[in-house]
Structures are given as C-alpha cells and as structure tokens.
Short mmCIF file of C-alpha atoms in Angstrom, two decimals:
data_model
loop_
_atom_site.label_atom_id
_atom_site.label_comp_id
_atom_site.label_asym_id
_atom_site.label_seq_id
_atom_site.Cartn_x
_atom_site.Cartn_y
_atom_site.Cartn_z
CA UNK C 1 -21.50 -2.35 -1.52
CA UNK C 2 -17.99 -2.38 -3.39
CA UNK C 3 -17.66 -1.23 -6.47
CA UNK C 4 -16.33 -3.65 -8.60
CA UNK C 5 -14.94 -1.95 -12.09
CA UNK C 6 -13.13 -4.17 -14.88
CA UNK C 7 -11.10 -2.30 -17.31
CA UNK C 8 -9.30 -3.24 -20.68
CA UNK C 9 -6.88 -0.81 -19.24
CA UNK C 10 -6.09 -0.64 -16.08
CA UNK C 11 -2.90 1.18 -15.43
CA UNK C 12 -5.03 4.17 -17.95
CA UNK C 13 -7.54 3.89 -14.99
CA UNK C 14 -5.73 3.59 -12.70
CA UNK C 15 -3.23 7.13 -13.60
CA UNK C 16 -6.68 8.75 -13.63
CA UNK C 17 -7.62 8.37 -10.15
CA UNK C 18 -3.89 9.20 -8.65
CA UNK C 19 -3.94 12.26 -10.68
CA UNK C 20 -7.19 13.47 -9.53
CA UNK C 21 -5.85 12.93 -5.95
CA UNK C 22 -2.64 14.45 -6.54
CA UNK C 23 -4.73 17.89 -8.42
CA UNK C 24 -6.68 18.00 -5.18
CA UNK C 25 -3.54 18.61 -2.68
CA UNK C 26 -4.36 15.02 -0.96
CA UNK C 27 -2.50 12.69 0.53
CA UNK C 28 -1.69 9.29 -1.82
CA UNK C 29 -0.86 6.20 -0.45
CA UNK C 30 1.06 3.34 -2.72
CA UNK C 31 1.06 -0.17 -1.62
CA UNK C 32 4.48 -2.14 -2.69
CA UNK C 33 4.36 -5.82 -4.82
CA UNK C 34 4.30 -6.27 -8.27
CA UNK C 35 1.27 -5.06 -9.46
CA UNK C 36 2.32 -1.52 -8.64
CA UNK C 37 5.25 -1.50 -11.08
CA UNK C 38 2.66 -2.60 -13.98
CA UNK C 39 1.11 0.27 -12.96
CA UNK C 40 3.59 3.12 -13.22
CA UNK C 41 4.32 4.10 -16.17
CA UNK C 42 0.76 5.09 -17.18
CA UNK C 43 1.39 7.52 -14.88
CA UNK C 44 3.26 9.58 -17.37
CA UNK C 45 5.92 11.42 -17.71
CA UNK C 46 4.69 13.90 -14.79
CA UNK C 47 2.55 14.65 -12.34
CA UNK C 48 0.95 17.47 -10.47
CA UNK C 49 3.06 19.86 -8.40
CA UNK C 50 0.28 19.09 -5.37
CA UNK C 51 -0.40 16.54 -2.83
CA UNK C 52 2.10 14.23 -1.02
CA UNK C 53 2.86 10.40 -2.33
CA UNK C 54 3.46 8.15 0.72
CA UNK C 55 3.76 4.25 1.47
CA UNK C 56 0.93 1.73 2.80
CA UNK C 57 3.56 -0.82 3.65
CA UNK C 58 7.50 -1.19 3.64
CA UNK C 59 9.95 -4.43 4.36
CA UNK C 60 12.48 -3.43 7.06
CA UNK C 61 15.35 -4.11 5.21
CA UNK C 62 18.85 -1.69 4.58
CA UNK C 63 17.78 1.24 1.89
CA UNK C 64 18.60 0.33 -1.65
CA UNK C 65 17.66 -3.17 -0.95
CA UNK C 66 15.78 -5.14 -3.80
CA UNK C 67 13.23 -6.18 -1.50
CA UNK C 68 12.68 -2.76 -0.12
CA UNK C 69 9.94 -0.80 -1.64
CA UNK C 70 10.57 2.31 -2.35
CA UNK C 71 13.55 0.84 -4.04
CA UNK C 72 11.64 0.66 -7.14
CA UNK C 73 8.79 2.94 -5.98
CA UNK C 74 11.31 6.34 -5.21
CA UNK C 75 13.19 6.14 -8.76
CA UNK C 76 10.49 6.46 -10.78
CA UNK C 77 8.76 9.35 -8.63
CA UNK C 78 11.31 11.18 -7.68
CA UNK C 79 11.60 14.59 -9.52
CA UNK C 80 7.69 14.18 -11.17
CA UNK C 81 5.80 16.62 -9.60
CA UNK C 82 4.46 15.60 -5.97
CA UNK C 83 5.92 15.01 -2.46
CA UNK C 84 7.51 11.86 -1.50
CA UNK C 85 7.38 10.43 1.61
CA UNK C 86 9.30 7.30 2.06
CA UNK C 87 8.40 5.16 5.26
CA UNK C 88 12.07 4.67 5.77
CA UNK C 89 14.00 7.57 5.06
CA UNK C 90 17.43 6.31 4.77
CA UNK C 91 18.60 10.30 5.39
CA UNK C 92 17.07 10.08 8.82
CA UNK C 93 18.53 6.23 9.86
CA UNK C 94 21.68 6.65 12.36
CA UNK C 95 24.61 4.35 11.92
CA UNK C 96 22.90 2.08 14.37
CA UNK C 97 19.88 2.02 12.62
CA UNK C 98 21.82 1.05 9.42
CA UNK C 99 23.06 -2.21 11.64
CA UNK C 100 20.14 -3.37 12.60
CA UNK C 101 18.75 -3.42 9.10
CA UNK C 102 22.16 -5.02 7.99
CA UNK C 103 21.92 -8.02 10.50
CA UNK C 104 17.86 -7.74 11.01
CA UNK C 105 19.00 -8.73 14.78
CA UNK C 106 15.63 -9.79 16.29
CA UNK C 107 16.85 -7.86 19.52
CA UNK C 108 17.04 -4.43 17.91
CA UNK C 109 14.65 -4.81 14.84
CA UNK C 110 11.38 -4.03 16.61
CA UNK C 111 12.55 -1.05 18.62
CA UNK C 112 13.57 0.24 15.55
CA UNK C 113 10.02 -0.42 13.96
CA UNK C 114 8.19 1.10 16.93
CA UNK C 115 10.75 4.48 16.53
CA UNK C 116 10.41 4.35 12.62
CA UNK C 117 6.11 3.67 12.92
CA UNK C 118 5.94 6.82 15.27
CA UNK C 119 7.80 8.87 13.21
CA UNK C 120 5.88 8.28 10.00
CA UNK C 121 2.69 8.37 11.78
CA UNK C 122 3.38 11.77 12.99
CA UNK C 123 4.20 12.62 8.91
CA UNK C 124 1.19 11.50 8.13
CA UNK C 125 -0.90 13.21 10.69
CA UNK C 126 0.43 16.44 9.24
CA UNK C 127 -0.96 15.96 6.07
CA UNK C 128 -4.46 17.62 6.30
CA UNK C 129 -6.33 15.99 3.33
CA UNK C 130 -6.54 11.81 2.65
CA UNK C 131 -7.16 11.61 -0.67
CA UNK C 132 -6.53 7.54 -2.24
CA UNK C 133 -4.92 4.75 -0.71
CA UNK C 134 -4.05 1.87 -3.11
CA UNK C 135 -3.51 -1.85 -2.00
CA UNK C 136 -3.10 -4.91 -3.18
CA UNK C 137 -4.46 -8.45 -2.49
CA UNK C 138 -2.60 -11.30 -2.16
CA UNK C 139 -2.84 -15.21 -2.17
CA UNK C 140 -3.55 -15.65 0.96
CA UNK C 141 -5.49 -12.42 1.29
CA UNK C 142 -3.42 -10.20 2.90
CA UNK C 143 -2.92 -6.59 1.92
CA UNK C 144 -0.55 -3.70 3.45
CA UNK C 145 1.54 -6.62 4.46
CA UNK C 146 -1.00 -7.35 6.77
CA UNK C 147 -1.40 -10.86 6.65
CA UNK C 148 -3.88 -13.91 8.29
CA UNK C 149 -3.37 -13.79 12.34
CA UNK C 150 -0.98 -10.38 12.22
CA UNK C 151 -0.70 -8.82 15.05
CA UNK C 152 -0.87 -5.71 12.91
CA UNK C 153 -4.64 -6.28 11.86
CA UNK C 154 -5.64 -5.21 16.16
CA UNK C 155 -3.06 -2.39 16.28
CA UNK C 156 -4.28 1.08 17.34
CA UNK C 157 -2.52 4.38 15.50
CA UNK C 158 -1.52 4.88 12.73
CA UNK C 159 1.70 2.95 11.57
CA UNK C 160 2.32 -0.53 13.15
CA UNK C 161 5.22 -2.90 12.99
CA UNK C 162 4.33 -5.77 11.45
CA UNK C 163 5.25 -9.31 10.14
CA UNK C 164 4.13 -12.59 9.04
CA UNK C 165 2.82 -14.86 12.07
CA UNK C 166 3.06 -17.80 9.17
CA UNK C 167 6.68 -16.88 8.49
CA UNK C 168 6.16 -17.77 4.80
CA UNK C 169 6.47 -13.48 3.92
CA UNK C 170 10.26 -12.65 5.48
CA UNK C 171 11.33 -9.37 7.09
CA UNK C 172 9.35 -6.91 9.68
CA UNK C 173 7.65 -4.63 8.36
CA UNK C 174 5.96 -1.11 8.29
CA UNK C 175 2.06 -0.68 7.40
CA UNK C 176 -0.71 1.31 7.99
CA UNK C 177 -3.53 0.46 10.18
CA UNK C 178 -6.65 -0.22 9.33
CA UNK C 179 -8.15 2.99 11.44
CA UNK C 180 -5.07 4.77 9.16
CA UNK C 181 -6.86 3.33 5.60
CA UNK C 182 -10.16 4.71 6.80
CA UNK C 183 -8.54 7.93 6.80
CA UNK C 184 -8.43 7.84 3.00
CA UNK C 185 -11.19 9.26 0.74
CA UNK C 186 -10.88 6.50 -1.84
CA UNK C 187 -9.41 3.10 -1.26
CA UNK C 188 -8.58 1.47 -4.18
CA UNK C 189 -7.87 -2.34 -4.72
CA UNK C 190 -6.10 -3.21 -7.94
CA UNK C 191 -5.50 -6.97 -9.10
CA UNK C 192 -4.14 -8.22 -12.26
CA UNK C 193 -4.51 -11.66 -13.87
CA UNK C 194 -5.97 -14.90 -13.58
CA UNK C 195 -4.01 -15.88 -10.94
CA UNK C 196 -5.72 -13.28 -8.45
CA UNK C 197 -8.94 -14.57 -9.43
CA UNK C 198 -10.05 -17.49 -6.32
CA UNK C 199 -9.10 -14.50 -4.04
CA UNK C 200 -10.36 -12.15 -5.31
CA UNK C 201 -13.79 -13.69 -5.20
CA UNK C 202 -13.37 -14.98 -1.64
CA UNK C 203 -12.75 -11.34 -0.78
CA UNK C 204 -15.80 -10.17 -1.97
CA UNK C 205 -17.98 -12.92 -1.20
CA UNK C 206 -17.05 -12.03 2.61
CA UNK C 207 -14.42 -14.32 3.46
CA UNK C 208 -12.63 -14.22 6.40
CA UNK C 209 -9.32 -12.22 5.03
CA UNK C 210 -7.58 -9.37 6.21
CA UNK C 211 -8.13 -7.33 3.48
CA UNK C 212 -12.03 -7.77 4.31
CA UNK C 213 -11.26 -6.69 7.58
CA UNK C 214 -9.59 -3.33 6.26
CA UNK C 215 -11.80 -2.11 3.59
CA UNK C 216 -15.36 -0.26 3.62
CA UNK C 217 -18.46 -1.14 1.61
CA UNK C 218 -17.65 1.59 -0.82
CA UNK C 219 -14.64 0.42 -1.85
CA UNK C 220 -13.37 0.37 -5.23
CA UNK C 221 -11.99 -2.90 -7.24
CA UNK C 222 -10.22 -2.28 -9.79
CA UNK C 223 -9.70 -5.40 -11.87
CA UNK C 224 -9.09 -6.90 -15.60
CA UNK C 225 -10.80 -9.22 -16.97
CA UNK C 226 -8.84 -12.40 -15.64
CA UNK C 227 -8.62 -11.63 -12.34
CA UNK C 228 -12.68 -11.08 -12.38
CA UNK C 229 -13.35 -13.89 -14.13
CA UNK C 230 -14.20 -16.16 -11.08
CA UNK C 231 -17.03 -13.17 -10.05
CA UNK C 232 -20.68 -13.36 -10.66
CA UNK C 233 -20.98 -10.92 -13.51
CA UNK C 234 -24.21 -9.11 -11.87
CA UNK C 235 -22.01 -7.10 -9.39
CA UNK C 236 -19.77 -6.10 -12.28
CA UNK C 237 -19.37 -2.59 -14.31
CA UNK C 238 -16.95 -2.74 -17.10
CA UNK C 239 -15.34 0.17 -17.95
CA UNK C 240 -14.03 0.10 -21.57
#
C-alpha cells in the first residue's frame, strides 16, 4: 500500500530524501512543473559530490526556452555537487537539430525524439544504481508528461517520445517509461495545495490515471496538508 506522508514542510522533507540518494552514488530523477521549483531551494546551498541528477520528462523545445525544463532545473544545479544529466543536451544538438526545435516541424520533430530517447536511454543504462525518481501529478492525472490515452503509457525501453493525444499540453516530449520508473528504488510523488487535492484522492482511491498506471504499492506521497485534505485520514502519517 502507498505511503501517504503529510508534512508541515515539505521541501525540508523532501531535501532529505534527494540527499540520501545523492550520499548513496544513485541515480536521481527530477520531474519538471512547478512544484519542483518550490522545492529547490531546501536543497541548500550544496549537495553531495556522488550520484548523477537526471530528468523524468522534458518539452522538445530549442535549449534556453522558458518552457524547457532544465531551463530552470540546470541553473540552480549546476556547480552543487552531483552529475547532471540533461535529457536534451544542447552541446550534443547539430545545427539541424537546432531547426527542428526552432520550427517544431511535425516532419522532423519525432525523428529527432526517437534519436534524442535512444541516446538518453543508453545514459541512463550506464548508471549502475536507481536510487529516487520524483514526479508530479497533475489535473488530469498525468505525470512524466505522460498523460490520459498517451501513446507513451504502452512504450517499451526506457525513454519514449511523447505528447498529449488531448492536445490541451503543447510540444513533444521526452519521458521515462513506466518499466524505466520501476527501475528506481524510491518513487516519490510530491503535491502541493488545495488545488491538487480531487486528484490526488482519485489517484489513490484507484482511479483510472496514468500516474496509477506508473507507480507501485510502495510508493511514497508526499503531500501538505491541503492537497491531503480530500483523503480519508486513516491512510495518513503526518510527519511534523
């Protein structure tokens, strides 16, 4: 059964677990959306000299882009302590490559995302030790940018192009599998605020969501106090 934790401080909670992973030489995974810039800075002002920080999903967009992840995920990692490992390396995109993410031309995007999923996939594989993976949840339930009727959800690997059979989330994307999130030790959900709460309750009352279809039973949920509120309180553990 998941293991549903409700903290006065999350992001406090939160550092703790990444740091562990990072002490241990594993592999840490960082999903991209808002929640994962509230969660940052507890981080502090370094982190261990071990373990590799990767990506669980990107947008296939031109590097530097606002709605790119590691945008706002690489500047505040870079030079703290661990490995990064971006799932578009903008050192390794020919001019070409650049073009494509320029125009998004929907006859060059998703050879590009097959080439750029292979590639990270084979990063990933060399890492020896899966430590955490964090995700997200959204509205609709998605998580990884995998999203209700993806074609991602069925894809074998590791990394899979992606995208939004609903069209309401723009852009291709990047994400990892769901046999690539049972790779991890720990998997992690976090969700903030009361808005998150109707979801988050479908999700673990066994609705039919994506992000039930890529967790385990020993999941962790990591939640305040709003987004739990809509929960019965019996599968609860608070945690200051």
């Amino acid at each position: 059964m998941a293991r549903v934790i409700v903290s006065n401080d999350v992001p406090t909670r939160f550092a703790a677990l990444i740091h562990d992973a990072l002490e241990r030489d594993t592999l840490v995974a960082l999903s991209g959306g808002s929640t994962i810039l509230a969660l940052l800075d507890a981080l502090g002002p370094s982190l261990p000299r071990t373990g590799t920080i990767a990506q669980v999903d990107e947008r296939l967009v031109e590097p530097g882009s606002p709605e790119a992840n590691w945008t706002h995920l690489g500047p505040v990692l870079t030079g703290r302590g661990p490995a990064l490992l971006p799932m578009v390396d903008a050192d390794a995109l020919t001019p070409a490559d650049l073009a494509t993410l320029a125009t998004e031309d929907p006859a060059t995007v998703p050879k590009l995302a097959d080439r750029l999923a292979a590639r990270y996939g084979a990063q990933l594989e060399s890492r020896p030790t899966w430590g955490l993976v964090h995700l997200g949840i959204g509205a609709d339930g998605h998580t990884a940018s995998l999203f209700p009727g993806s074609p991602g959800l069925d894809a074998s690997g590791l990394v899979t192009p992606n995208h939004d059979p609903s069209g309401h989330n723009r852009h291709w994307r990047l994400s990892l599998t769901r046999d690539a999130l049972a790779r991890f030790e720990t998997q992690v959900i976090v969700a903030l605020g009361a808005s998150k709460a109707t979801i988050v309750a479908a999700a673990l009352g066994g609705a039919d969501l994506p992000v039930v279809h890529v967790t385990r039973d020993d999941t962790i949920w990591l939640l305040d106090s709003a987004a739990a509120s809509a929960l019965d309180p019996s599968i609860v553990s608070h945690d200051g």
